[in-house]
Tab-separated table of C-alpha atoms in Angstrom:
chain	number	residue	atom	x	y	z
A	25	UNK	CA	6.654	-16.986	15.858
A	26	UNK	CA	4.148	-14.379	16.998
A	27	UNK	CA	0.926	-14.304	15.010
A	28	UNK	CA	-1.585	-11.505	15.490
A	29	UNK	CA	-5.151	-12.711	15.807
A	30	UNK	CA	-7.785	-10.249	14.660
A	31	UNK	CA	-11.001	-9.843	16.638
A	32	UNK	CA	-13.546	-7.174	15.725
A	33	UNK	CA	-16.206	-8.066	18.251
A	34	UNK	CA	-15.103	-5.436	20.757
A	35	UNK	CA	-15.010	-2.584	18.247
A	36	UNK	CA	-17.881	-0.106	18.423
A	37	UNK	CA	-19.268	0.666	14.980
A	38	UNK	CA	-21.543	3.622	14.309
A	39	UNK	CA	-23.726	4.358	11.321
A	40	UNK	CA	-21.189	6.569	9.520
A	41	UNK	CA	-17.778	7.238	11.086
A	42	UNK	CA	-16.435	5.534	14.181
A	43	UNK	CA	-13.026	6.537	15.491
A	44	UNK	CA	-12.413	9.166	12.820
A	45	UNK	CA	-12.642	12.782	13.892
A	46	UNK	CA	-13.438	14.094	10.415
A	47	UNK	CA	-12.679	17.657	9.340
A	48	UNK	CA	-12.675	19.225	5.900
A	49	UNK	CA	-10.056	21.775	6.947
A	50	UNK	CA	-6.440	21.096	6.010
A	51	UNK	CA	-4.274	20.210	9.007
A	52	UNK	CA	-0.807	21.041	7.691
A	53	UNK	CA	0.913	24.250	6.632
A	54	UNK	CA	3.527	22.137	4.855
A	55	UNK	CA	3.236	18.388	4.546
A	56	UNK	CA	6.490	16.780	5.742
A	57	UNK	CA	8.226	14.635	3.160
A	58	UNK	CA	6.707	13.812	-0.221
A	59	UNK	CA	3.402	12.159	-1.005
A	60	UNK	CA	3.201	10.367	-4.368
A	61	UNK	CA	-0.247	9.410	-5.605
A	62	UNK	CA	-1.907	7.899	-8.654
A	63	UNK	CA	-5.093	9.765	-9.471
A	64	UNK	CA	-7.933	9.303	-11.901
A	65	UNK	CA	-8.139	12.412	-14.116
A	66	UNK	CA	-11.428	13.010	-15.947
A	67	UNK	CA	-12.307	9.332	-15.930
A	68	UNK	CA	-8.916	7.983	-17.017
A	69	UNK	CA	-6.902	5.592	-14.886
A	70	UNK	CA	-4.523	7.296	-14.064
A	71	UNK	CA	-1.446	9.505	-13.730
A	72	UNK	CA	1.265	10.106	-11.119
A	73	UNK	CA	1.538	13.254	-8.985
A	74	UNK	CA	3.718	14.307	-6.067
A	75	UNK	CA	3.341	17.039	-3.460
A	76	UNK	CA	5.421	20.216	-3.414
A	77	UNK	CA	6.442	22.049	-0.184
A	78	UNK	CA	3.824	24.668	-1.137
A	79	UNK	CA	1.061	22.062	-0.662
A	80	UNK	CA	0.451	21.866	-4.387
A	81	UNK	CA	0.840	19.006	-6.829
A	82	UNK	CA	3.383	18.345	-9.582
A	83	UNK	CA	2.135	16.093	-12.361
A	84	UNK	CA	4.802	13.557	-13.388
A	85	UNK	CA	3.071	11.468	-16.114
A	86	UNK	CA	0.345	11.886	-18.711
A	87	UNK	CA	-1.980	9.451	-20.426
A	88	UNK	CA	-1.059	6.249	-18.587
A	89	UNK	CA	-3.219	3.441	-17.280
A	90	UNK	CA	-1.648	2.757	-13.882
A	91	UNK	CA	-2.346	0.379	-10.999
A	92	UNK	CA	-0.011	1.171	-8.070
A	93	UNK	CA	2.869	3.381	-6.931
A	94	UNK	CA	5.864	2.894	-4.618
A	95	UNK	CA	8.372	5.695	-4.086
A	96	UNK	CA	12.062	5.461	-3.232
A	97	UNK	CA	12.488	6.117	0.514
A	98	UNK	CA	14.757	9.086	-0.272
A	99	UNK	CA	12.077	10.588	-2.523
A	100	UNK	CA	14.269	10.744	-5.638
A	101	UNK	CA	12.002	8.619	-7.852
A	102	UNK	CA	8.883	6.484	-7.876
A	103	UNK	CA	8.064	3.191	-9.552
A	104	UNK	CA	4.631	2.526	-10.979
A	105	UNK	CA	2.850	-0.450	-12.474
A	106	UNK	CA	1.409	0.906	-15.714
A	107	UNK	CA	0.412	0.162	-19.280
A	108	UNK	CA	1.881	2.617	-21.773
A	109	UNK	CA	-1.150	2.221	-24.072
A	110	UNK	CA	-4.792	1.312	-23.257
A	111	UNK	CA	-5.133	-2.448	-23.033
A	112	UNK	CA	-1.359	-2.906	-23.041
A	113	UNK	CA	0.811	-5.070	-20.800
A	114	UNK	CA	1.404	-3.817	-17.276
A	115	UNK	CA	5.102	-3.331	-16.554
A	116	UNK	CA	7.249	-1.620	-13.914
A	117	UNK	CA	8.378	1.908	-14.792
A	118	UNK	CA	10.714	4.276	-12.950
A	119	UNK	CA	9.599	7.934	-12.870
A	120	UNK	CA	12.047	10.692	-11.739
A	121	UNK	CA	10.715	12.828	-8.884
A	122	UNK	CA	11.274	15.958	-10.979
A	123	UNK	CA	9.447	14.444	-13.957
A	124	UNK	CA	10.932	13.253	-17.221
A	125	UNK	CA	11.041	10.122	-19.396
A	126	UNK	CA	9.815	6.826	-17.941
A	127	UNK	CA	12.289	3.954	-17.655
A	128	UNK	CA	11.018	0.393	-18.187
A	129	UNK	CA	12.709	-1.790	-15.556
A	130	UNK	CA	11.581	-5.257	-16.711
A	131	UNK	CA	11.636	-5.163	-20.521
A	132	UNK	CA	8.994	-7.332	-22.223
A	133	UNK	CA	8.015	-9.048	-18.988
A	134	UNK	CA	4.779	-8.208	-17.143
A	135	UNK	CA	4.640	-7.293	-13.459
A	136	UNK	CA	2.856	-5.242	-10.847
A	137	UNK	CA	2.592	-4.696	-7.066
A	138	UNK	CA	6.067	-3.183	-6.817
A	139	UNK	CA	8.091	-1.888	-3.825
A	140	UNK	CA	11.427	-0.018	-3.677
A	141	UNK	CA	14.108	-1.366	-1.323
A	142	UNK	CA	15.200	0.682	1.734
A	143	UNK	CA	18.524	1.572	0.050
A	144	UNK	CA	16.693	2.756	-3.128
A	145	UNK	CA	18.749	0.353	-5.281
A	146	UNK	CA	16.273	-2.481	-5.998
A	147	UNK	CA	12.594	-3.080	-6.705
A	148	UNK	CA	10.529	-6.104	-5.670
A	149	UNK	CA	7.446	-6.952	-7.703
A	150	UNK	CA	4.900	-9.700	-8.358
A	151	UNK	CA	4.299	-11.530	-11.594
A	152	UNK	CA	1.760	-14.157	-12.644
A	153	UNK	CA	3.451	-17.458	-13.436
A	154	UNK	CA	0.795	-18.291	-16.030
A	155	UNK	CA	-0.162	-21.507	-14.254
A	156	UNK	CA	-2.341	-19.995	-11.508
A	157	UNK	CA	0.544	-19.082	-9.226
A	158	UNK	CA	2.616	-15.997	-8.484
A	159	UNK	CA	6.290	-15.208	-8.055
A	160	UNK	CA	8.111	-12.541	-6.050
A	161	UNK	CA	10.909	-11.021	-8.139
A	162	UNK	CA	13.668	-8.434	-7.658
A	163	UNK	CA	15.221	-6.138	-10.266
A	164	UNK	CA	17.627	-3.211	-10.001
A	165	UNK	CA	16.030	0.230	-9.675
A	166	UNK	CA	17.685	1.086	-12.998
A	167	UNK	CA	16.689	-2.212	-14.601
A	168	UNK	CA	18.886	-5.212	-15.380
A	169	UNK	CA	18.729	-8.886	-14.423
A	170	UNK	CA	15.513	-10.115	-12.830
A	171	UNK	CA	15.856	-12.590	-9.949
A	172	UNK	CA	12.986	-14.713	-8.583
A	173	UNK	CA	12.997	-14.811	-4.779
A	174	UNK	CA	9.888	-16.830	-3.983
A	175	UNK	CA	7.297	-18.736	-5.975
A	176	UNK	CA	3.782	-19.904	-5.088
A	177	UNK	CA	2.623	-22.741	-7.293
A	178	UNK	CA	-1.141	-22.441	-7.145
A	179	UNK	CA	-2.458	-19.465	-5.198
A	180	UNK	CA	-2.051	-15.720	-5.087
A	181	UNK	CA	0.463	-13.305	-3.633
A	182	UNK	CA	-0.144	-9.551	-3.500
A	183	UNK	CA	1.266	-6.145	-2.601
A	184	UNK	CA	4.917	-6.576	-1.499
A	185	UNK	CA	6.378	-3.970	0.877
A	186	UNK	CA	10.157	-4.001	1.360
A	187	UNK	CA	11.233	-2.933	4.862
A	188	UNK	CA	14.670	-3.564	6.358
A	189	UNK	CA	15.893	-7.031	5.490
A	190	UNK	CA	12.445	-8.494	4.786
A	191	UNK	CA	9.749	-8.235	2.135
A	192	UNK	CA	6.176	-8.349	3.464
A	193	UNK	CA	3.214	-9.395	1.299
A	194	UNK	CA	-0.302	-10.822	1.337
A	195	UNK	CA	-0.967	-14.436	0.486
A	196	UNK	CA	-3.928	-16.820	0.527
A	197	UNK	CA	-3.555	-19.529	3.134
A	198	UNK	CA	-4.730	-22.359	0.848
A	199	UNK	CA	-5.441	-23.227	-2.777
A	200	UNK	CA	-9.103	-22.373	-2.217
A	201	UNK	CA	-9.658	-19.028	-4.029
A	202	UNK	CA	-12.068	-17.957	-1.282
A	203	UNK	CA	-9.637	-18.705	1.555
A	204	UNK	CA	-8.500	-15.883	3.811
A	205	UNK	CA	-5.587	-13.577	2.974
A	206	UNK	CA	-2.890	-13.206	5.619
A	207	UNK	CA	0.356	-11.240	5.933
A	208	UNK	CA	3.672	-13.065	5.441
A	209	UNK	CA	7.278	-12.035	4.884
A	210	UNK	CA	10.473	-13.535	3.507
A	211	UNK	CA	14.122	-12.600	3.857
A	212	UNK	CA	14.935	-10.100	1.106
A	213	UNK	CA	18.404	-11.374	0.235
A	214	UNK	CA	17.409	-14.941	-0.595
A	215	UNK	CA	13.612	-15.378	-0.273
A	216	UNK	CA	13.981	-17.771	2.659
A	217	UNK	CA	12.696	-17.792	6.249
A	218	UNK	CA	8.991	-17.457	5.405
A	219	UNK	CA	7.060	-16.015	8.352
A	220	UNK	CA	3.339	-15.624	8.898
A	221	UNK	CA	2.375	-12.503	10.861
A	222	UNK	CA	-1.445	-12.487	11.089
A	223	UNK	CA	-4.380	-14.826	11.606
A	224	UNK	CA	-8.023	-14.081	10.800
A	225	UNK	CA	-9.075	-16.557	13.473
A	226	UNK	CA	-11.842	-17.911	11.226
A	227	UNK	CA	-13.485	-14.563	10.466
A	228	UNK	CA	-14.835	-13.647	7.027
A	229	UNK	CA	-13.053	-10.404	6.275
A	230	UNK	CA	-11.689	-8.566	3.262
A	231	UNK	CA	-8.131	-7.940	4.246
A	232	UNK	CA	-5.390	-5.734	2.769
A	233	UNK	CA	-1.857	-4.839	3.864
A	234	UNK	CA	-1.325	-1.198	2.852
A	235	UNK	CA	2.018	-0.392	4.541
A	236	UNK	CA	4.678	-1.429	7.052
A	237	UNK	CA	6.411	1.080	9.333
A	238	UNK	CA	10.059	1.855	8.410
A	239	UNK	CA	11.317	-0.091	11.452
A	240	UNK	CA	9.308	-3.170	10.397
A	241	UNK	CA	7.425	-3.318	13.702
A	242	UNK	CA	3.920	-2.159	12.700
A	243	UNK	CA	1.507	-3.179	9.962
A	244	UNK	CA	-1.114	-0.829	8.497
A	245	UNK	CA	-4.076	-2.955	7.455
A	246	UNK	CA	-7.382	-2.160	5.758
A	247	UNK	CA	-10.241	-4.476	6.771
A	248	UNK	CA	-13.627	-4.840	5.086
A	249	UNK	CA	-16.309	-6.532	7.178
A	250	UNK	CA	-19.151	-7.618	4.832
A	251	UNK	CA	-21.395	-8.605	7.738
A	252	UNK	CA	-21.176	-5.243	9.511
A	253	UNK	CA	-20.895	-3.346	6.177
A	254	UNK	CA	-17.817	-1.434	7.281
A	255	UNK	CA	-14.290	-0.562	6.209
A	256	UNK	CA	-11.686	-0.063	8.960
A	257	UNK	CA	-8.046	0.966	9.143
A	258	UNK	CA	-5.951	-0.840	11.761
A	259	UNK	CA	-2.412	-0.673	13.134
A	260	UNK	CA	-0.918	-4.007	14.250
A	261	UNK	CA	2.255	-4.132	16.353
A	262	UNK	CA	4.479	-7.129	15.636
A	263	UNK	CA	6.634	-6.474	18.696
A	264	UNK	CA	4.027	-6.620	21.474
A	265	UNK	CA	1.054	-8.037	19.533
A	266	UNK	CA	-1.175	-5.046	20.283
A	267	UNK	CA	-3.591	-3.692	17.681
A	268	UNK	CA	-5.935	-0.747	17.474
A	269	UNK	CA	-8.516	0.599	15.084
A	270	UNK	CA	-7.769	4.053	13.672
A	271	UNK	CA	-11.382	4.322	12.598
A	272	UNK	CA	-14.282	2.797	10.712
A	273	UNK	CA	-16.601	3.962	7.932
A	274	UNK	CA	-19.982	2.594	6.898
A	275	UNK	CA	-20.030	1.081	3.428
A	276	UNK	CA	-23.828	1.080	3.634
A	277	UNK	CA	-23.721	4.865	3.230
A	278	UNK	CA	-21.257	4.642	0.341
A	279	UNK	CA	-18.086	5.404	2.290
A	280	UNK	CA	-14.942	3.299	1.812
A	281	UNK	CA	-11.232	3.204	2.654
A	282	UNK	CA	-8.642	2.581	-0.052
A	283	UNK	CA	-4.867	2.654	0.072
A	284	UNK	CA	-2.964	4.024	3.100
A	285	UNK	CA	0.642	4.820	4.030
A	286	UNK	CA	2.691	5.601	7.112
A	287	UNK	CA	4.591	8.902	7.076
A	288	UNK	CA	8.421	8.603	7.011
A	289	UNK	CA	8.458	8.928	10.823
A	290	UNK	CA	5.483	6.517	11.157
A	291	UNK	CA	3.845	9.060	13.480
A	292	UNK	CA	1.185	9.957	10.900
A	293	UNK	CA	-0.926	8.109	8.362
A	294	UNK	CA	-2.261	9.193	4.965
A	295	UNK	CA	-5.236	7.283	3.616
A	296	UNK	CA	-7.525	7.398	0.625
A	297	UNK	CA	-11.152	7.569	1.691
A	298	UNK	CA	-14.462	8.005	-0.077
A	299	UNK	CA	-16.578	9.962	2.434
A	300	UNK	CA	-20.006	9.248	0.905
A	301	UNK	CA	-21.795	7.786	-2.090
A	302	UNK	CA	-21.476	10.834	-4.372
A	303	UNK	CA	-18.050	12.350	-3.608
A	304	UNK	CA	-14.824	11.154	-5.247
A	305	UNK	CA	-12.101	9.550	-3.151
A	306	UNK	CA	-9.800	12.020	-1.416
A	307	UNK	CA	-6.683	11.945	0.770
A	308	UNK	CA	-6.976	12.255	4.564
A	309	UNK	CA	-4.141	12.630	7.055
A	310	UNK	CA	-3.988	12.013	10.814
A	311	UNK	CA	-1.963	10.597	13.678
A	312	UNK	CA	-0.962	6.919	13.578
A	313	UNK	CA	-3.084	6.324	16.651
A	314	UNK	CA	-6.682	7.115	17.572
A	315	UNK	CA	-7.516	10.721	16.794
A	316	UNK	CA	-8.715	13.181	14.193
A	317	UNK	CA	-8.188	12.804	10.450
A	318	UNK	CA	-8.179	15.882	8.229
A	319	UNK	CA	-8.845	16.262	4.539
A	320	UNK	CA	-5.589	17.095	2.781
A	321	UNK	CA	-5.403	20.114	0.469
A	322	UNK	CA	-7.374	19.428	-2.738
A	323	UNK	CA	-6.526	16.275	-4.650
A	324	UNK	CA	-4.648	16.795	-7.929
A	325	UNK	CA	-6.432	17.642	-11.149
A	326	UNK	CA	-10.092	17.371	-12.003
A	327	UNK	CA	-10.710	13.861	-10.741
A	328	UNK	CA	-13.758	11.782	-11.568
A	329	UNK	CA	-12.994	9.000	-9.102
A	330	UNK	CA	-10.050	10.573	-7.270
A	331	UNK	CA	-6.751	9.094	-6.021
A	332	UNK	CA	-6.436	5.328	-5.630
A	333	UNK	CA	-2.798	4.547	-4.703
A	334	UNK	CA	-0.287	6.500	-2.589
A	335	UNK	CA	3.103	6.347	-0.875
A	336	UNK	CA	4.583	8.806	1.649
A	337	UNK	CA	8.382	9.113	1.750
A	338	UNK	CA	11.182	11.502	2.759
A	339	UNK	CA	12.044	14.611	0.750
């Protein structure tokens, strides 16, 4: 099994932006595919929007408290982890791409961290077992019977991403709650053949898998380095074990990187970035290799904190 070891020592880090060519000008006349995003509106957390071909936003929900979004690869719907009322239980809801009533996929159960299957027919999600562990579950994209694929008895599992015949996710390497988080995957049809794909090599890093390319060969990973006071966005290749840094921001100056997603072709990347201490988060788009990132057309609504979760899929 090939495991990618992460080393940041050779990466040059500047005071503000390293690797990002930052421009406020929009880079696209029409964004290819559809971008779904959850956005804080006037201090609430938060509602679902999607892009139109005219580079404008269509609001799909109102008044929800939402955590994360994953869209069907064909762009026909999205699934969100949301509470229907403030302080309510977080469940998995299906939202039509044209808007309309929400569909609860898991009934009275709780769940979050969801991902739509490549054929648009199923949804994987994470639930707390209630005993300190987590389980990886699958339900139909229209609801129905819930099946548990994989269970961790005593430490966390986060952020599944379903690509091809495997489901990728983050997991702590030991029962120690301060142990490092690495990327693993299991076979989607039966939850077997657990594989580990990354290795921190003993470094103290905040680590987050944000996306996997549609061919399952590249990981998009956000890395927080508390020693250097930086956030970075990296691409890891599972095929040839190469890795490169798309860019780095200084958290000392109030900048940060949030969620990120490959485009449907995996040639571009959309990321949520806070450019400084006073501005809200916004969406930036650039090539999935070293190069310039551009601020996307204005984020939806009147946002206090801005967007915080996104997914980029086909039309």
